[in-house]
C-alpha positions in Angstrom: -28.0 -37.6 6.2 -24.5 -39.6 6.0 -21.0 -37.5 7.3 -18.5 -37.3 4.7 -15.2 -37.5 6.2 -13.4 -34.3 5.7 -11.2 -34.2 2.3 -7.9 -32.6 1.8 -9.9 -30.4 -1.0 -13.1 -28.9 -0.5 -15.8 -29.2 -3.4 -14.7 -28.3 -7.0 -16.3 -25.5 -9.0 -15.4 -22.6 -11.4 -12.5 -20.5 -9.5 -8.9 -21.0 -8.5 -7.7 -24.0 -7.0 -8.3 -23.8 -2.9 -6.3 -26.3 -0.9 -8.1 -27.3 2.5 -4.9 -26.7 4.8 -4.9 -22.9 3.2 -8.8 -22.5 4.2 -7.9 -23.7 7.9 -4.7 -21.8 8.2 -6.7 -18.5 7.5 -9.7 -19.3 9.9 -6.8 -19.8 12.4 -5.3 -16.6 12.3 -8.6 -15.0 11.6 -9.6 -16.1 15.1 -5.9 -15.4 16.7 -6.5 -12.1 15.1 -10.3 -11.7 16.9 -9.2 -13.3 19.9 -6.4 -10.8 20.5 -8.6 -8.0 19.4 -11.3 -9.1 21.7 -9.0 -9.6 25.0 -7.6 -5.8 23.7 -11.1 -4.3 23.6 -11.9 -6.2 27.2 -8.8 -3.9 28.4 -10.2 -0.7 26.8 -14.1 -1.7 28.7 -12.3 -2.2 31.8 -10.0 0.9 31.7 -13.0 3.2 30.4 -15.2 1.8 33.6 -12.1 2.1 35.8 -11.7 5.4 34.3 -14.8 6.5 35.3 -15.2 5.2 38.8 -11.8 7.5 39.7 -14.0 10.5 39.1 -17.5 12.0 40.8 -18.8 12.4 36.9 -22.6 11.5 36.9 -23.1 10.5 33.0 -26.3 12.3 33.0 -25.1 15.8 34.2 -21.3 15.6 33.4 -20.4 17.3 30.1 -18.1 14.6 29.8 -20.3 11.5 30.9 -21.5 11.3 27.4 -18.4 10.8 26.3 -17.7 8.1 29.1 -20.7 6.5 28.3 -20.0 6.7 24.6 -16.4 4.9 24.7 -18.1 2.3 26.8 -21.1 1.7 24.5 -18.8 1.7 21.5 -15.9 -0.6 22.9 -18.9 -3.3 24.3 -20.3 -2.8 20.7 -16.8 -3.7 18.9 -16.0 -6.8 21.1 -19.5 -7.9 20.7 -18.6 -7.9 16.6 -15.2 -9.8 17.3 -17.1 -12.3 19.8 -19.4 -13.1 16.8 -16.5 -13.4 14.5 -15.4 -15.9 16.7 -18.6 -17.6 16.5 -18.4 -17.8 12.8 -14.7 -18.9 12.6 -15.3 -21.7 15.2 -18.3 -22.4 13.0 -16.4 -22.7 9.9 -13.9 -25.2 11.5 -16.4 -27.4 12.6 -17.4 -27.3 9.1 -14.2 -28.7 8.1 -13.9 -31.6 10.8 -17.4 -32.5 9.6 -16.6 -32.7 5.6 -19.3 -30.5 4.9 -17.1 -27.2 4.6 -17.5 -26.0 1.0 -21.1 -26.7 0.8 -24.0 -24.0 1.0 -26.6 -24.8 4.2 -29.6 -23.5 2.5 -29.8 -25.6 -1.1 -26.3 -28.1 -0.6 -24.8 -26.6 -3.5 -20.7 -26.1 -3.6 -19.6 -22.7 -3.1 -17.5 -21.1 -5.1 -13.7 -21.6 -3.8 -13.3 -17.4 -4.7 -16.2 -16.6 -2.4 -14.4 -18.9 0.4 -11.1 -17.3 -0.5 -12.1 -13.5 0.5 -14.5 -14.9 3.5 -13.4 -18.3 4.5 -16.6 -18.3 6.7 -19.0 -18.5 4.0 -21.4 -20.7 4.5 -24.3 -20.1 1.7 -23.5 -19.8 -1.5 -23.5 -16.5 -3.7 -27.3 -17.4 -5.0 -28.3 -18.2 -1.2 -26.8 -15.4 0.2 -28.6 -12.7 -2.0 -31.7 -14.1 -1.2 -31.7 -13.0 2.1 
């Protein structure tokens, strides 16, 4: 397999015109937006825990433990979501360095600049994607 040197345009299809530079300024503020929202959610685990250790509650027999435990389990659940956000945003960038942004990984196929425009971090196609 040969590496394409990234274009200023990703692949042409059907759709409106998408400009490359447009495509990487939204997966930049996509991840300054997770990034923030995951240093955020680290703040609201710590202060939950912290929370917690100030107090005698035992989760188990406290009425409010549950709750405790709750916020904890739900904030680690969140952050988890924006840590594999990241993922897929750092993913999609390396896409572009690569040249092969644009392109679905299952059949090779261009992917349709309107499916990139609502989620920049395609990377299957429409058909591909309903397959799964």
């Amino acid at each position: 397999m040969t590496s394409q040197p990234p274009s200023s345009q990703p692949p042409s299809s059907p759709g409106p015109p998408l400009s490359l530079a447009d495509v990487v300024a939204a997966l930049e503020a996509e991840r300054a937006d997770a990034t923030a929202q995951v240093r955020d959610l680290e703040r609201a685990v710590a202060g939950v825990v912290e929370a917690s250790r100030d107090s005698n509650a035992d989760d188990e027999h406290d009425p409010e433990g549950a709750t405790i435990a709750f916020e904890r389990a739900q904030a680690i659940a969140v952050r988890d979501r924006q840590l594999a956000r990241l993922r897929e945003v750092d993913a999609a960038l390396e896409r572009v360095a690569t040249g092969t942004f644009g392109r679905c990984e299952r059949c090779g196929c261009e992917i349709a600049p309107g499916r990139l425009l609502v989620r920049p971090t395609s990377h299957t196609c429409v058909s591909c994607a309903s397959v799964r």
